[in-house]
JSON list of C-alpha atoms in Angstrom, two decimals:
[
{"chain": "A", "resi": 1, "resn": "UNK", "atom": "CA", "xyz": [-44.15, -9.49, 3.20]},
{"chain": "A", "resi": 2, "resn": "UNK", "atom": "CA", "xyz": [-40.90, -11.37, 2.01]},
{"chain": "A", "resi": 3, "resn": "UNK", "atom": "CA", "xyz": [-40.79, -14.51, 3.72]},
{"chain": "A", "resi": 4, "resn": "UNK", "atom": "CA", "xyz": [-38.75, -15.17, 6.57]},
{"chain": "A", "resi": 5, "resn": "UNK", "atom": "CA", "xyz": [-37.12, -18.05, 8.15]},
{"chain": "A", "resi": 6, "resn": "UNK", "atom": "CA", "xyz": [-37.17, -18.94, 12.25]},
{"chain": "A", "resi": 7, "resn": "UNK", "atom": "CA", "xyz": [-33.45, -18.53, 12.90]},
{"chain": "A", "resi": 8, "resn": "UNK", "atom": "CA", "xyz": [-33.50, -21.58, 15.44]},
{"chain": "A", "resi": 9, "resn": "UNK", "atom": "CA", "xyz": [-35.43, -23.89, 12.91]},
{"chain": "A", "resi": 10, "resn": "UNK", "atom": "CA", "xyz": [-35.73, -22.27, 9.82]},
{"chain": "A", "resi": 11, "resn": "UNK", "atom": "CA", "xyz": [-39.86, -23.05, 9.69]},
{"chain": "A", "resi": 12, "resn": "UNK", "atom": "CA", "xyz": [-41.38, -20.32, 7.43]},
{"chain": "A", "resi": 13, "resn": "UNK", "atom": "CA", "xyz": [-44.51, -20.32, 9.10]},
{"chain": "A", "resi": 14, "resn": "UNK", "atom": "CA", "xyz": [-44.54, -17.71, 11.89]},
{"chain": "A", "resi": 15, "resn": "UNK", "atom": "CA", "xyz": [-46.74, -14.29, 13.06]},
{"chain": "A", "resi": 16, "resn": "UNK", "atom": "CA", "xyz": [-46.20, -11.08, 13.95]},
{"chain": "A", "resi": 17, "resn": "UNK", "atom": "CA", "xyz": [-45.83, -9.95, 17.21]},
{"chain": "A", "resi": 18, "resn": "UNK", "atom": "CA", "xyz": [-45.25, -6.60, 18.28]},
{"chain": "A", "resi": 19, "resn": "UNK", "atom": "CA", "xyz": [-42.70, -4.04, 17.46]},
{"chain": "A", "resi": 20, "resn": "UNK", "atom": "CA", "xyz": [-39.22, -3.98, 19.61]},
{"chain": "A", "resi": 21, "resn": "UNK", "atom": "CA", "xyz": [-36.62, -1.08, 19.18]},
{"chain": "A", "resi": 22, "resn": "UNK", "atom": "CA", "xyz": [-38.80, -0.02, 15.96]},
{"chain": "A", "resi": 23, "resn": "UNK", "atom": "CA", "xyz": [-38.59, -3.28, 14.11]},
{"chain": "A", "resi": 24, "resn": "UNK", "atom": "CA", "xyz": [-40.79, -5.70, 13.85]},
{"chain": "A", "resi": 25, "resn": "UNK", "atom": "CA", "xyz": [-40.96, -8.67, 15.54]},
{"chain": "A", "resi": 26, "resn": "UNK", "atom": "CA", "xyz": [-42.01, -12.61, 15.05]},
{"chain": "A", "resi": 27, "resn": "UNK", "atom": "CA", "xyz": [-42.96, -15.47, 16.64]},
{"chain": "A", "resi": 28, "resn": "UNK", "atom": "CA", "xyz": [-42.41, -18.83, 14.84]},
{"chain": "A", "resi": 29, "resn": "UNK", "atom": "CA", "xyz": [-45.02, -21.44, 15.01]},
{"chain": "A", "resi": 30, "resn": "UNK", "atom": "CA", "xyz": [-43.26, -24.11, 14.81]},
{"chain": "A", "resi": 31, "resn": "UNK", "atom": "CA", "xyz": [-40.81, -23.33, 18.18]},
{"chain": "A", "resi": 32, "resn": "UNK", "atom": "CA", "xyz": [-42.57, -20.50, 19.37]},
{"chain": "A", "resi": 33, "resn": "UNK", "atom": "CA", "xyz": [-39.02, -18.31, 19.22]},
{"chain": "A", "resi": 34, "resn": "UNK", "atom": "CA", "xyz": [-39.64, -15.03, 19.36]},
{"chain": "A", "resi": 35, "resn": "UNK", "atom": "CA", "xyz": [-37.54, -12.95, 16.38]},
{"chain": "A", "resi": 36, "resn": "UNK", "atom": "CA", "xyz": [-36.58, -9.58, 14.76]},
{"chain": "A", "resi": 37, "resn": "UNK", "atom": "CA", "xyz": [-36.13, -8.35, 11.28]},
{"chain": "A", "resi": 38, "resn": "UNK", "atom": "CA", "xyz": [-32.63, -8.06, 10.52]},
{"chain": "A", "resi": 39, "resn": "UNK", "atom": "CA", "xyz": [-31.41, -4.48, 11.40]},
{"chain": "A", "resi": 40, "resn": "UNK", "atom": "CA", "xyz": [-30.93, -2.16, 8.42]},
{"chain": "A", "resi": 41, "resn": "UNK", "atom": "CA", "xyz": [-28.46, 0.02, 8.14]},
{"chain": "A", "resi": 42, "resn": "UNK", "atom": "CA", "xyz": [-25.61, 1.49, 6.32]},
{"chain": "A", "resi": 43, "resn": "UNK", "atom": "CA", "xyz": [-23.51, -1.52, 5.25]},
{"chain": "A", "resi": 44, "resn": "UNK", "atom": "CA", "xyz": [-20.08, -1.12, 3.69]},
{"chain": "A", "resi": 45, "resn": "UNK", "atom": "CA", "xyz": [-19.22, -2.30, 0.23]},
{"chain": "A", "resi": 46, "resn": "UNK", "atom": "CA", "xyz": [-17.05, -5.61, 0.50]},
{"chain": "A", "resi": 47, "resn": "UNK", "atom": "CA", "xyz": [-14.40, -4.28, -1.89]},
{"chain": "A", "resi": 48, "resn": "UNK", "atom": "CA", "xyz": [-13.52, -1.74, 1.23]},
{"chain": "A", "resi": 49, "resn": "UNK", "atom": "CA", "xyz": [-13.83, -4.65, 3.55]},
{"chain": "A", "resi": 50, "resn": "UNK", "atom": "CA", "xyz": [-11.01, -7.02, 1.49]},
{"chain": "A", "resi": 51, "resn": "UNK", "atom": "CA", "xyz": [-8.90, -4.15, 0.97]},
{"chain": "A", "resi": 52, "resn": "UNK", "atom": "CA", "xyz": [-9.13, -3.19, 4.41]},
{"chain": "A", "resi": 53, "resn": "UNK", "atom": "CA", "xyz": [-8.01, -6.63, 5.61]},
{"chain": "A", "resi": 54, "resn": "UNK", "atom": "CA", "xyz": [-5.70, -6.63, 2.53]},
{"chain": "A", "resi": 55, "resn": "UNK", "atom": "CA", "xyz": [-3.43, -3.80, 4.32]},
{"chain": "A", "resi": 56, "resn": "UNK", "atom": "CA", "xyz": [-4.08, -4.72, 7.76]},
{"chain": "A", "resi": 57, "resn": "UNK", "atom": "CA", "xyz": [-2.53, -8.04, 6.80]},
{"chain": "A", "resi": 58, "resn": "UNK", "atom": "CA", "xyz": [0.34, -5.87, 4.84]},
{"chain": "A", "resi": 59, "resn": "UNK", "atom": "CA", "xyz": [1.11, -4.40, 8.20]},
{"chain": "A", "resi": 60, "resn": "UNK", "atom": "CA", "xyz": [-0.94, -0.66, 7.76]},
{"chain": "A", "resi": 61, "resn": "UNK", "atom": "CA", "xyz": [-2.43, 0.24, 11.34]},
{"chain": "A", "resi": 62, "resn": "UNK", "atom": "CA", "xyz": [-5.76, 0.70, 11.31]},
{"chain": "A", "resi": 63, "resn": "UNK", "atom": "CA", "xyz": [-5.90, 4.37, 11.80]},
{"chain": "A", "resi": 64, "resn": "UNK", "atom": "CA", "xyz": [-3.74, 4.35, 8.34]},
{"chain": "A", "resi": 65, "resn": "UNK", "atom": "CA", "xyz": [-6.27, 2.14, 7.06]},
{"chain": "A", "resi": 66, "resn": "UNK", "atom": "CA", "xyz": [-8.82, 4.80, 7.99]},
{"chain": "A", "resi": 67, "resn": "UNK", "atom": "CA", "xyz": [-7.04, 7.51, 6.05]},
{"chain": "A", "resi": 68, "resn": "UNK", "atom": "CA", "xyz": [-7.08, 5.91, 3.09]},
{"chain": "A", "resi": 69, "resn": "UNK", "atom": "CA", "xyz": [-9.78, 3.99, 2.56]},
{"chain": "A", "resi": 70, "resn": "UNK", "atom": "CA", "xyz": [-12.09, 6.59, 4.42]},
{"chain": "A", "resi": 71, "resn": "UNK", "atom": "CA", "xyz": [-13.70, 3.55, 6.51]},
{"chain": "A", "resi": 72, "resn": "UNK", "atom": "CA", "xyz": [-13.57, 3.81, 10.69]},
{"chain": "A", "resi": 73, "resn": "UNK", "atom": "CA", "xyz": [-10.70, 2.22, 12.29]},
{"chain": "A", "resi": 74, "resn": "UNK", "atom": "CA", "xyz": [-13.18, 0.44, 14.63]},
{"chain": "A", "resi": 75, "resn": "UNK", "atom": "CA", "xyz": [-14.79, -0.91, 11.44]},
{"chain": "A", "resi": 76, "resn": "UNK", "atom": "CA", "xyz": [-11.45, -2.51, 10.35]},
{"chain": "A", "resi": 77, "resn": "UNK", "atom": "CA", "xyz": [-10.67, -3.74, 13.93]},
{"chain": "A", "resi": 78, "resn": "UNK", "atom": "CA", "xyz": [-14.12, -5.25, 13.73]},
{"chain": "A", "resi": 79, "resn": "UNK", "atom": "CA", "xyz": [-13.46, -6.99, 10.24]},
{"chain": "A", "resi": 80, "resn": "UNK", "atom": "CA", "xyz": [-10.32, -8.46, 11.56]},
{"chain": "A", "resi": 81, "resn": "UNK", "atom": "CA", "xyz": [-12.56, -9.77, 14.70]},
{"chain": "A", "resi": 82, "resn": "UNK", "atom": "CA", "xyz": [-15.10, -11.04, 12.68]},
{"chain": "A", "resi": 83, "resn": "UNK", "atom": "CA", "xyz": [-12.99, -13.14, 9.74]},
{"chain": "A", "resi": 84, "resn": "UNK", "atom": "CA", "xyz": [-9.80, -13.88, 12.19]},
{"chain": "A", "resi": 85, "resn": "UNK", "atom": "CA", "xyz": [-7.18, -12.32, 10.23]},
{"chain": "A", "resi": 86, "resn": "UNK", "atom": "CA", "xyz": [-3.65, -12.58, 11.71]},
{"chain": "A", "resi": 87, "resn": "UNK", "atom": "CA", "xyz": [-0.93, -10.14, 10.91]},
{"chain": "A", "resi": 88, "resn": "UNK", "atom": "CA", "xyz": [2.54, -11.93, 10.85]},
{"chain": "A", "resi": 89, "resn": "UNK", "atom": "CA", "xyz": [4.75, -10.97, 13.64]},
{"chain": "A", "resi": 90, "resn": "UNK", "atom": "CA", "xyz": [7.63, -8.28, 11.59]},
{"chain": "A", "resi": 91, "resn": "UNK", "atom": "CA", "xyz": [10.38, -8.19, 12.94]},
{"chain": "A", "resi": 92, "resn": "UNK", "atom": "CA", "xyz": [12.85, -7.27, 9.56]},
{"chain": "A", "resi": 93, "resn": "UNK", "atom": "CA", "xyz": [10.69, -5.33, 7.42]},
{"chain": "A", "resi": 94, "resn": "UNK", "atom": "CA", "xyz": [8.52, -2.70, 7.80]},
{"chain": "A", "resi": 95, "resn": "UNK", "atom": "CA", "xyz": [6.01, -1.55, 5.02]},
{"chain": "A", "resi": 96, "resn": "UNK", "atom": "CA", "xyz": [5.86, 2.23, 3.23]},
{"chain": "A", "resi": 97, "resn": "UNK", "atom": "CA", "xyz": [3.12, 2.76, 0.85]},
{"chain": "A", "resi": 98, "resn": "UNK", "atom": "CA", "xyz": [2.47, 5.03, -2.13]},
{"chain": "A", "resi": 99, "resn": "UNK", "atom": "CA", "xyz": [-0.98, 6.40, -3.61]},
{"chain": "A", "resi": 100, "resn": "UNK", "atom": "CA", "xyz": [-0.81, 6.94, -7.00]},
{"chain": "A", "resi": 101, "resn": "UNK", "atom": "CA", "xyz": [-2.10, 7.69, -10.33]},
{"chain": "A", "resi": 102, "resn": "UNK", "atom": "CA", "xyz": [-1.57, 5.40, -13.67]},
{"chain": "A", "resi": 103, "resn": "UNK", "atom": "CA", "xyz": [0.93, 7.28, -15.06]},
{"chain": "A", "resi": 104, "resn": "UNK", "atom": "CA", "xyz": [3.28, 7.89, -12.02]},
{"chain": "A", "resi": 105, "resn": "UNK", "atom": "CA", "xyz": [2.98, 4.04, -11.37]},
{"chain": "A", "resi": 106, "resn": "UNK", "atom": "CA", "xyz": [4.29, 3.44, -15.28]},
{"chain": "A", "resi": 107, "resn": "UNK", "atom": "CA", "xyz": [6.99, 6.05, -14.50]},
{"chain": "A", "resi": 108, "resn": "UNK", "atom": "CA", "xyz": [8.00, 4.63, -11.03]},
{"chain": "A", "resi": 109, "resn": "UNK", "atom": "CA", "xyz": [8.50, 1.17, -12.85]},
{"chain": "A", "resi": 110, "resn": "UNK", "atom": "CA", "xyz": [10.66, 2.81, -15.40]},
{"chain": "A", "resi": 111, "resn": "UNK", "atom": "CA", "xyz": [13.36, 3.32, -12.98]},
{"chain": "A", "resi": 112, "resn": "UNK", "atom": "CA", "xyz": [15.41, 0.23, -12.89]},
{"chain": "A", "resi": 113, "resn": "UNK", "atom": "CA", "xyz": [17.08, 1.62, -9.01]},
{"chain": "A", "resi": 114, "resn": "UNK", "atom": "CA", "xyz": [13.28, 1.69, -7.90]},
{"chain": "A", "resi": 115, "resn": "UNK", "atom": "CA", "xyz": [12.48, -2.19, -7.89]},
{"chain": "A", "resi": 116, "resn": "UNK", "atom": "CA", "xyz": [15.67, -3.25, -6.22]},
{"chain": "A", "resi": 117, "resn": "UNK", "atom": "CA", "xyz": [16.07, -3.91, -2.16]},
{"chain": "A", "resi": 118, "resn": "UNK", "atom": "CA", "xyz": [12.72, -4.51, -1.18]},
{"chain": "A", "resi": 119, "resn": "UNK", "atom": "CA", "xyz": [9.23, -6.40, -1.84]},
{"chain": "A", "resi": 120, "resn": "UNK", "atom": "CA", "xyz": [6.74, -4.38, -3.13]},
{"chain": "A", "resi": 121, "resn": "UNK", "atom": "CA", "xyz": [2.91, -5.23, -3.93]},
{"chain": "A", "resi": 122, "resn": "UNK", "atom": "CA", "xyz": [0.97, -3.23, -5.99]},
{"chain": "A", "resi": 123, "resn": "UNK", "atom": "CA", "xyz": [-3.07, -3.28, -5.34]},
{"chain": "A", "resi": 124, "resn": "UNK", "atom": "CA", "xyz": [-6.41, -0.82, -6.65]},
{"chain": "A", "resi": 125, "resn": "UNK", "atom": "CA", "xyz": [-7.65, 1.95, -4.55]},
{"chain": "A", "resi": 126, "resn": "UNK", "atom": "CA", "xyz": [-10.41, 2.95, -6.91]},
{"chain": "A", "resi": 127, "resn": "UNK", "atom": "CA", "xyz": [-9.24, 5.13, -9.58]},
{"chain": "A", "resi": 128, "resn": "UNK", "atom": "CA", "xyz": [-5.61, 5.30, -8.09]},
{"chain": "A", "resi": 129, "resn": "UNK", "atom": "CA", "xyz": [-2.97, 2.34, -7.36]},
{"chain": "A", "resi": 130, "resn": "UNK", "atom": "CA", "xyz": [-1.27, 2.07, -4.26]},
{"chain": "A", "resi": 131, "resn": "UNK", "atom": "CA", "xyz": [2.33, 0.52, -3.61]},
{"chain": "A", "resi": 132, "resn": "UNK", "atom": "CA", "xyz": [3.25, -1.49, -0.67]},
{"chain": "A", "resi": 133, "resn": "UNK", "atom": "CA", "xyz": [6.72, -1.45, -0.75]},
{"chain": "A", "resi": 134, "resn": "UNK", "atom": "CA", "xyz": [8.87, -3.64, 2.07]},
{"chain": "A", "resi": 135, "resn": "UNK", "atom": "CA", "xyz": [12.28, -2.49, 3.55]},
{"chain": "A", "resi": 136, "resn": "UNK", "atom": "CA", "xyz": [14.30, -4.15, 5.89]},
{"chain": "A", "resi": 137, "resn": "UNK", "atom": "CA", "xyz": [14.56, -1.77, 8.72]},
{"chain": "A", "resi": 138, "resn": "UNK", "atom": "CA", "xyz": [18.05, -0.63, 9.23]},
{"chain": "A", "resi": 139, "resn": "UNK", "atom": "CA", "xyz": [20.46, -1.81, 11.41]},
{"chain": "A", "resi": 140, "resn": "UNK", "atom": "CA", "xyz": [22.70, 0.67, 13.29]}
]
């Protein structure tokens, strides 16, 4: 049994006692807190979590976020719960982003017209790059 640690004061010394929901459960000697296993499940890989946040800071909506990274949108919202990540407010700009390959990214670059009037970021999305690119929004 790998040895675990009372969450209220971290003593290693405790017993089992009983099973709750299907996991087992302990009872620590020292405090006599009654404990559980963590849960295990299906965990996400953190590179999806920090590119999540990554465009959810870059001003994607989370349902966007859930197209391309091919994570739930409640998983997201729950990411930017969990590590308080803040949006700025954008009021002037508004982002547009652009999946693609190696050799469309050279080829996009190539074009002087394409890197004028507007920000653009360019980040991994496993084997493809995608392009944040910010415009002001138009006045009219």
């Amino acid at each position: 049994m790998a040895q675990l640690s009372c969450p209220k004061c971290e003593s290693k010394e405790a017993t089992k006692s009983g099973i709750v929901g299907g996991r087992q459960r302990y009872k620590c000697k020292n405090c006599g807190y009654h404990y559980s296993v963590a849960k295990t499940g299906k965990e996400t890989s953190p590179y999806y979590v920090i590119k999540a946040l990554q465009l959810y800071v870059e001003g994607v909506s989370y349902r966007e976020i859930e197209r391309l990274l091919g994570v739930s949108h409640v998983s997201v919202m729950n990411w930017v719960k969990k590590y308080g990540v803040k949006a700025p407010r954008q009021t002037e700009y508004h982002p547009t982003y652009k999946i693609l390959n190696q050799k469309e990214l050279a080829e996009f670059f190539a074009r002087p017209e394409n890197l004028k009037g507007a920000g653009m970021m360019v980040t991994e999305l496993g084997d493809k790059y995608m392009m944040i690119r910010w415009e002001r929004f138009r006045q009219g």
